[in-house]
XYZ file of C-alpha atoms in Angstrom:
548
model
C -9.798 3.837 -30.888
C -9.733 3.140 -34.610
C -7.012 0.689 -35.520
C -4.151 2.220 -37.485
C -1.970 0.726 -40.170
C 1.100 2.939 -39.824
C 2.728 5.829 -37.974
C 4.253 8.907 -39.564
C 6.582 11.375 -37.869
C 6.952 14.944 -39.180
C 10.033 16.260 -37.441
C 10.617 19.937 -36.940
C 14.333 19.517 -36.284
C 16.551 20.553 -39.201
C 19.835 19.145 -37.949
C 20.974 15.673 -37.098
C 22.553 17.164 -33.994
C 19.398 18.782 -32.620
C 18.836 17.897 -28.983
C 15.151 18.815 -28.769
C 13.155 17.108 -31.500
C 9.609 18.212 -32.192
C 7.131 16.659 -34.524
C 3.711 15.237 -35.123
C 2.528 11.649 -34.922
C 0.327 10.791 -37.890
C -1.397 7.700 -39.208
C -0.078 6.793 -42.648
C -3.390 5.161 -43.562
C -5.801 8.035 -43.010
C -3.233 10.818 -42.497
C -4.917 11.797 -39.228
C -2.778 12.764 -36.225
C -2.538 10.205 -33.433
C -3.099 11.645 -29.936
C -1.350 10.607 -26.741
C 1.404 8.380 -28.133
C 4.031 7.358 -25.585
C 7.588 8.319 -26.662
C 10.627 7.801 -24.470
C 14.034 6.279 -23.881
C 14.251 2.676 -22.711
C 15.137 2.225 -19.026
C 14.665 5.967 -18.418
C 12.179 7.506 -16.003
C 11.242 10.424 -18.248
C 9.633 10.805 -21.654
C 6.727 12.520 -23.355
C 3.227 11.884 -24.619
C 1.937 13.484 -27.795
C -0.944 15.922 -27.361
C -4.470 15.557 -28.700
C -3.290 16.699 -32.157
C -0.363 14.290 -32.200
C 2.259 16.972 -31.546
C 5.268 16.202 -29.365
C 8.698 17.416 -28.335
C 11.322 15.219 -26.754
C 14.589 16.414 -25.254
C 17.507 14.146 -26.133
C 20.145 16.393 -24.564
C 22.988 14.611 -22.872
C 21.906 11.146 -23.969
C 24.362 8.565 -25.239
C 23.796 8.091 -28.964
C 23.506 4.332 -28.445
C 20.504 4.653 -26.159
C 17.219 3.287 -27.518
C 14.184 5.427 -28.322
C 10.962 3.479 -27.789
C 7.438 4.139 -29.095
C 4.528 1.890 -28.154
C 0.957 1.786 -29.374
C -1.339 -1.100 -28.404
C -1.966 -3.369 -31.373
C 1.372 -2.577 -33.042
C 4.921 -3.833 -32.763
C 7.010 -1.451 -30.639
C 9.188 0.947 -32.592
C 12.745 0.913 -31.225
C 15.631 2.917 -32.647
C 18.922 4.274 -31.345
C 19.048 7.973 -30.510
C 21.779 8.361 -33.107
C 19.743 6.818 -35.918
C 16.614 8.660 -34.859
C 18.473 11.943 -35.374
C 19.744 10.796 -38.749
C 16.384 10.011 -40.314
C 16.685 11.348 -43.857
C 12.981 11.016 -44.498
C 10.118 12.082 -42.230
C 8.272 8.762 -42.168
C 8.648 5.962 -39.663
C 6.298 3.012 -39.969
C 4.892 0.890 -37.227
C 3.987 -2.673 -38.092
C 0.604 -3.889 -36.968
C 0.764 -7.011 -34.818
C -0.302 -10.134 -36.644
C -3.247 -11.766 -34.909
C -3.360 -15.504 -35.227
C -6.981 -16.586 -35.583
C -7.531 -20.124 -34.412
C -10.522 -22.309 -35.111
C -12.789 -22.187 -32.086
C -14.896 -25.109 -31.001
C -18.074 -23.823 -29.386
C -19.057 -25.801 -26.323
C -21.535 -25.206 -23.570
C -19.534 -23.698 -20.700
C -20.350 -22.779 -17.147
C -19.257 -19.254 -16.244
C -19.254 -17.850 -12.731
C -19.113 -14.144 -11.872
C -16.243 -13.116 -9.584
C -14.683 -9.924 -8.293
C -10.936 -9.836 -7.634
C -8.559 -7.191 -6.351
C -8.549 -4.362 -3.819
C -12.017 -3.127 -2.854
C -11.253 -0.669 -0.069
C -12.852 2.780 -0.256
C -10.699 4.252 2.485
C -9.944 7.956 2.567
C -7.101 7.443 5.016
C -4.597 5.557 2.839
C -4.350 7.112 -0.614
C -2.529 6.968 -3.941
C -2.449 10.641 -4.961
C -2.229 12.002 -8.492
C -1.174 15.645 -8.452
C 0.476 16.946 -11.656
C 1.528 20.229 -10.067
C 3.250 18.596 -7.107
C 5.923 16.644 -8.977
C 5.723 16.843 -12.755
C 8.487 14.317 -13.396
C 6.440 11.654 -11.593
C 3.113 12.482 -13.179
C 3.442 10.226 -16.211
C 4.199 7.266 -13.990
C 2.113 4.115 -14.064
C 0.729 1.970 -11.263
C -0.420 -1.642 -11.499
C -1.924 -4.406 -9.384
C -1.245 -8.132 -9.724
C -3.968 -10.730 -10.265
C -3.909 -14.503 -10.632
C -6.642 -16.339 -12.534
C -6.754 -20.040 -11.791
C -9.010 -20.692 -14.791
C -9.582 -19.018 -18.120
C -11.464 -15.803 -17.345
C -12.894 -12.835 -19.202
C -12.577 -9.329 -17.751
C -15.933 -7.525 -17.825
C -15.268 -4.378 -15.776
C -12.260 -2.605 -14.328
C -13.186 -0.727 -11.159
C -11.169 2.087 -9.605
C -12.123 3.356 -6.135
C -11.622 7.108 -6.031
C -11.685 8.870 -2.652
C -11.721 12.406 -4.081
C -11.676 14.096 -7.482
C -10.792 17.710 -8.263
C -10.129 18.838 -11.822
C -10.856 21.757 -14.099
C -11.394 19.433 -17.079
C -11.778 15.735 -17.918
C -8.789 13.683 -16.771
C -7.262 11.443 -19.421
C -6.397 7.905 -18.245
C -4.977 4.892 -20.075
C -5.635 1.299 -19.015
C -3.240 -1.571 -19.732
C -3.254 -5.322 -19.126
C 0.215 -6.823 -18.737
C 1.524 -10.358 -18.788
C 3.879 -11.430 -15.993
C 7.607 -12.147 -16.085
C 9.762 -12.816 -13.026
C 7.102 -11.367 -10.744
C 6.755 -8.040 -12.583
C 4.551 -6.622 -15.361
C 5.945 -7.472 -18.794
C 4.109 -7.106 -22.129
C 0.871 -5.239 -22.730
C -1.523 -7.897 -24.054
C -4.198 -5.492 -25.318
C -4.848 -5.386 -29.050
C -6.102 -1.824 -28.895
C -5.733 1.198 -26.715
C -8.159 1.810 -23.856
C -8.313 5.452 -22.813
C -10.921 7.305 -20.793
C -11.677 10.970 -20.183
C -12.738 10.795 -16.551
C -15.148 13.339 -15.094
C -16.692 13.703 -11.647
C -20.129 12.508 -12.739
C -18.645 9.200 -13.954
C -17.722 8.282 -10.374
C -20.617 6.523 -8.636
C -20.483 5.888 -4.871
C -16.711 6.362 -4.850
C -16.054 4.004 -7.783
C -15.407 4.516 -11.485
C -16.387 1.390 -13.429
C -15.029 0.889 -16.932
C -16.929 -1.638 -19.047
C -14.367 -3.584 -21.116
C -16.600 -6.501 -22.044
C -16.506 -5.607 -25.755
C -12.689 -5.639 -25.746
C -12.794 -9.425 -25.313
C -9.948 -9.604 -22.777
C -9.263 -13.195 -21.719
C -6.683 -13.966 -19.031
C -5.224 -16.974 -17.276
C -2.441 -17.239 -14.708
C -0.720 -14.120 -13.426
C -1.420 -10.760 -15.020
C -1.455 -7.073 -14.068
C -3.963 -4.277 -14.527
C -2.282 -0.888 -14.890
C -3.464 2.715 -15.032
C -1.620 5.778 -16.270
C -2.526 9.462 -16.447
C -1.606 11.008 -19.797
C -2.358 14.706 -19.654
C -1.747 17.366 -17.034
C -4.720 18.948 -15.314
C -5.306 21.519 -12.605
C -6.418 19.558 -9.603
C -5.817 16.334 -7.728
C -7.178 12.789 -7.675
C -6.916 10.568 -4.611
C -7.298 6.849 -5.250
C -8.041 4.670 -2.240
C -5.242 2.268 -1.337
C -4.910 -0.832 0.827
C -2.161 -1.314 3.373
C -0.371 -4.664 3.387
C -1.013 -5.199 -0.321
C 1.719 -5.053 -2.921
C 1.496 -2.606 -5.793
C 3.829 -1.925 -8.717
C 5.062 1.440 -9.990
C 7.207 2.671 -12.828
C 8.118 6.051 -14.250
C 7.645 6.138 -18.009
C 9.880 3.400 -19.528
C 11.846 2.873 -16.311
C 11.928 -0.482 -14.546
C 8.886 -1.588 -12.583
C 9.329 -1.334 -8.818
C 7.512 -3.398 -6.212
C 5.926 -1.196 -3.540
C 5.027 -3.157 -0.416
C 3.557 -0.317 1.633
C 0.182 -0.120 -0.106
C -1.603 -0.904 -3.353
C -4.184 1.114 -5.318
C -7.840 0.085 -5.057
C -8.170 -1.570 -8.455
C -10.586 -4.482 -8.696
C -12.077 -6.320 -11.640
C -15.334 -8.105 -12.418
C -14.686 -11.318 -14.323
C -16.481 -14.322 -15.751
C -14.615 -17.489 -14.796
C -14.837 -20.602 -16.957
C -15.475 -23.171 -14.217
C -15.295 -26.031 -16.730
C -11.683 -25.209 -17.525
C -8.661 -26.929 -16.055
C -7.578 -25.515 -12.723
C -4.044 -24.169 -12.261
C -4.010 -22.351 -8.937
C -6.427 -20.615 -6.673
C -6.929 -16.950 -7.550
C -5.920 -15.829 -4.075
C -2.766 -17.932 -3.991
C 0.776 -16.940 -4.780
C 0.322 -13.222 -4.411
C 3.628 -12.546 -2.685
C 3.466 -10.904 0.704
C -0.100 -9.585 0.489
C -1.880 -9.628 3.837
C -5.484 -9.501 2.707
C -7.460 -11.463 5.293
C -4.933 -10.815 8.056
C -5.333 -7.051 8.285
C -8.764 -5.621 7.631
C -9.646 -2.160 6.370
C -9.503 0.137 9.416
C -9.964 3.438 7.599
C -13.330 4.059 9.275
C -11.786 3.714 12.719
C -8.852 5.926 11.811
C -11.213 8.637 10.623
C -13.301 8.370 13.793
C -10.209 8.466 16.003
C -8.903 11.569 14.253
C -12.243 13.306 14.826
C -12.142 12.518 18.560
C -10.506 14.849 21.071
C -7.992 12.284 22.311
C -4.360 12.745 21.377
C -4.757 16.501 20.957
C -6.457 17.494 24.210
C -4.094 20.091 25.696
C -6.194 20.435 28.842
C -5.460 16.791 29.689
C -2.028 16.514 28.095
C 1.560 17.108 29.059
C 5.157 16.301 28.200
C 7.811 14.377 30.066
C 11.294 15.619 29.187
C 13.793 12.773 28.840
C 17.213 12.602 27.236
C 16.703 13.198 23.488
C 12.944 12.651 23.934
C 9.788 14.608 24.734
C 7.189 12.041 25.743
C 3.594 13.194 25.258
C 0.803 11.789 27.440
C -2.812 12.496 28.430
C -4.728 11.610 31.615
C -8.442 11.064 32.197
C -10.542 9.998 35.195
C -9.735 9.138 38.792
C -8.881 5.948 40.620
C -6.322 3.195 40.249
C -3.809 4.054 37.502
C -4.151 2.276 34.149
C -1.617 2.893 31.369
C -2.801 2.316 27.784
C 0.056 1.598 25.350
C -0.595 1.701 21.591
C 0.913 -0.400 18.803
C 3.674 0.230 16.283
C 3.237 3.562 14.432
C 0.079 4.270 16.453
C -0.820 6.999 18.909
C -3.079 7.958 21.809
C -5.926 8.365 19.303
C -6.063 4.594 18.759
C -7.759 4.161 22.155
C -10.601 6.566 21.390
C -13.151 3.814 22.140
C -11.463 2.708 25.375
C -10.688 6.005 27.109
C -14.273 7.222 27.755
C -15.308 3.818 29.160
C -12.253 2.940 31.255
C -11.775 6.456 32.651
C -15.077 6.125 34.520
C -13.421 3.687 36.916
C -9.673 4.298 36.528
C -7.124 7.066 36.204
C -6.278 6.375 32.563
C -2.833 7.470 31.362
C -2.278 7.167 27.608
C 1.189 7.652 26.127
C 2.492 8.419 22.665
C 5.468 6.063 22.551
C 8.744 7.817 21.698
C 9.063 8.697 18.026
C 5.319 8.248 17.486
C 2.231 10.431 17.788
C 3.225 13.751 19.346
C 6.262 12.322 21.151
C 9.536 13.577 19.706
C 12.741 11.527 19.709
C 15.955 13.212 18.601
C 18.292 10.271 19.159
C 19.676 8.146 16.330
C 19.792 4.876 18.269
C 17.695 1.853 17.414
C 14.397 1.578 19.277
C 13.941 -1.266 21.775
C 10.965 -2.489 23.775
C 13.091 -2.354 26.919
C 13.656 1.338 26.276
C 9.922 1.849 25.832
C 9.329 0.099 29.182
C 11.875 2.401 30.817
C 9.941 5.377 29.408
C 6.739 4.078 31.030
C 8.549 3.707 34.348
C 9.934 7.254 34.057
C 6.435 8.649 33.457
C 4.971 6.644 36.359
C 7.707 8.036 38.609
C 7.029 11.593 37.432
C 3.349 11.137 38.279
C 4.196 9.643 41.665
C 2.639 6.267 40.867
C 4.210 3.351 42.729
C 2.119 0.567 41.235
C 0.306 0.632 37.897
C -1.878 -1.478 35.601
C -1.009 -1.745 31.924
C -3.143 -2.607 28.895
C -0.958 -2.813 25.791
C -1.929 -3.432 22.178
C 0.616 -5.154 19.905
C 3.934 -3.325 20.528
C 2.296 -1.868 23.637
C 1.670 -5.395 24.912
C 5.324 -6.291 24.352
C 6.334 -3.152 26.261
C 4.008 -4.279 29.059
C 5.744 -7.669 29.207
C 9.163 -6.001 29.340
C 7.875 -3.758 32.150
C 6.590 -6.814 34.056
C 9.996 -8.488 33.789
C 12.103 -5.427 34.640
C 9.863 -3.711 37.212
C 7.800 -6.493 38.874
C 7.315 -4.510 42.078
C 5.718 -1.653 40.128
C 3.139 -3.686 38.214
C -0.288 -4.633 39.491
C -1.968 -6.304 36.483
C -1.202 -6.564 32.762
C -3.418 -7.039 29.706
C -1.701 -7.868 26.400
C -3.624 -7.612 23.120
C -1.969 -9.211 20.101
C 1.540 -9.310 21.596
C 4.439 -11.637 20.838
C 7.600 -12.616 22.710
C 9.918 -13.194 19.736
C 9.747 -12.237 16.014
C 8.891 -15.698 14.702
C 5.625 -15.560 16.642
C 4.308 -13.317 13.863
C 2.696 -14.615 10.657
C 5.349 -15.174 7.972
C 3.463 -13.007 5.476
C 3.757 -10.011 7.765
C 7.442 -10.771 8.315
C 7.967 -10.890 4.546
C 6.093 -7.624 4.134
C 8.195 -5.893 6.786
C 11.444 -7.130 5.236
C 10.420 -5.642 1.907
C 9.298 -2.458 3.635
C 12.647 -2.094 5.417
C 14.485 -2.735 2.159
C 12.589 0.099 0.486
C 13.173 2.438 3.430
C 16.897 1.652 3.476
C 17.213 2.286 -0.263
C 15.326 5.584 0.039
C 17.389 6.531 3.111
C 15.284 9.619 3.770
C 16.091 11.393 7.068
C 12.406 12.139 7.663
C 11.697 8.387 7.648
C 14.250 7.519 10.350
C 11.571 6.736 12.933
C 9.665 4.565 10.457
C 12.843 2.620 9.667
C 13.604 2.147 13.349
C 10.092 0.915 14.095
C 10.107 -1.632 11.260
C 13.607 -2.804 12.185
C 12.550 -3.267 15.804
C 9.597 -5.451 14.824
C 11.871 -7.630 12.679
C 14.576 -8.053 15.328
C 12.690 -7.947 18.620
C 11.537 -8.898 21.194
C 13.638 -11.677 22.739
C 11.560 -12.677 25.750
C 12.330 -16.258 26.758
C 10.047 -18.767 28.445
C 12.296 -18.366 31.472
C 11.497 -14.634 31.468
C 7.768 -15.345 31.200
C 7.893 -17.714 34.184
C 9.296 -14.871 36.310
C 6.172 -12.739 35.865
C 4.131 -13.002 39.068
C 1.514 -10.355 38.317
C -1.863 -11.490 36.935
C -1.864 -11.254 33.131
C -4.772 -11.399 30.666
C -3.499 -12.588 27.268
C -5.817 -11.589 24.396
C -5.586 -12.216 20.646
C -7.893 -12.763 17.668
C -8.364 -16.099 15.948
C -7.396 -14.282 12.717
C -4.551 -12.346 14.306
C -1.157 -11.721 12.712
C 0.192 -13.289 15.891
C 0.203 -17.070 15.551
C -2.361 -18.648 17.853
C 0.015 -21.329 19.147
C 2.407 -18.530 20.086
C -0.312 -16.715 22.041
C -1.256 -19.964 23.770
C 2.389 -20.566 24.671
C 2.599 -17.138 26.323
C -0.455 -17.790 28.477
C 0.841 -21.227 29.430
C 4.295 -20.029 30.510
C 3.132 -17.018 32.578
C 2.232 -18.422 36.035
C -0.922 -16.377 36.675
C -2.171 -15.830 33.129
C -5.656 -16.013 31.669
C -6.132 -16.593 27.946
C -8.907 -15.323 25.694
C -9.019 -15.813 21.919
C -11.615 -13.594 20.278
C -13.667 -15.336 17.585
C -13.681 -13.886 14.058
C -11.242 -11.216 15.226
C -8.078 -9.817 13.617
C -5.164 -7.892 15.084
C -7.429 -4.823 15.300
C -9.365 -5.786 18.444
C -9.361 -2.313 20.096
C -10.986 -0.968 16.925
C -13.238 -3.803 15.796
C -14.108 -5.446 19.137
C -14.087 -2.397 21.376
C -17.123 -3.234 23.541
C -15.967 -6.785 24.257
C -12.427 -5.618 25.008
C -13.600 -2.865 27.368
C -15.763 -5.358 29.259
C -12.873 -7.827 29.557
C -10.467 -5.180 30.831
C -12.948 -3.967 33.458
C -13.737 -7.528 34.532
C -10.079 -8.534 34.784
C -8.966 -5.434 36.674
C -11.997 -5.658 38.958
C -11.133 -9.114 40.250
């Protein structure tokens, strides 16, 4: 965008007391209107953006006269004025001062640059950041950002945005910003000029829109943020891929930035790193509670599981009516009973790769744990793993099963351990996959993430998120299975975990050591997602162990 020397406002309001002020944003230098200027009240979540002809209207109704009106244009000093003085302008011109750029003498030296890509690269269609102007207009002008950390002086070449789906009747106007960091949040936009794009479907290649910013000469070092904002309403919807267990940042207009720990948008950047420069910190370090490397992208498996029949097969399903709970389950195959118990916030569908294999030799019973999947829980009490174990016992009793096998993943494995301790006479064999016996057995980064997640859920306090709050709270506070409890388990137990699991390996090894008849297996190059990512190996191990 052509650099401007000044800003001129032609106000349509004729009274100092007018509450809705309309006008036009114009460049004093060339007298051309300035499109898409951001106008709002500091620390407020609402505002306006001028249209493509520079026209705007802003409603100042009900605002304290001492509140500050803020106008920002990259490359210029922000214009800040009280609402009272803004109404009192006795002349229609307000000037913006261009930022003074200090030009330093540059010593040209031969440097070694290395190409890197940083950020979130997922192209999932399962976890999404949705932009839908018609759904909630007051949120539409919000901005999202992702944190980066450059250990050495680096130049940004491309900004990539992974877009899962695009529907629009016209080009979608987006603004890009690069922010400095202050106290862990985005601070000042460091760009000398505005970067806007009119995005169309044909600009998205293989699920990614790549913006070439090489000519903008953007150099960064240390912590910084890349932000995107949508400036103009459109008929349609854009879904941006997002990564679980990464931290994103959101704000509404000029409101405060908020840290969102549930997921982060798939923004990644191509950079040239000056390897000859002095090192400060590794790029991947000091990124808060991000879990990249601990939890892999499982969107493909989630999509496959949702397309399978399991979890919605009425011919094999049924409900067990308990107090305040309807427990949904499905059964497949014949033979010795084998219960499959899913992890936190999971469902029957998660075992879509295990059910068809294991049901050839066993009567496989898969349960949606209370408050998850299709199971409905109407109580308001906190969830406990002991309660979940009691639910398994109640279902086994309903089905007339005196002795059962259990294979439990994550929370399901903890439930299996609680079952083994409370109902030893009813358990034949147990397989735990990525289970823990007390909260500190989990990687600290996941603990930090869950604490932030619970904080957000408590602040929101939405009734529809009660189950989610209870599940997160349970993971933070439970289980409390002692070594003495583990020594009481007399059934054979196969303890499984990945060498890149969120469960600490020494914790997994401790479990296997303390259980009298336990066998340990650590999967190589495996995360917490073994039933998804290592399905064949897991199925073989379960069949081998139960067949002994």
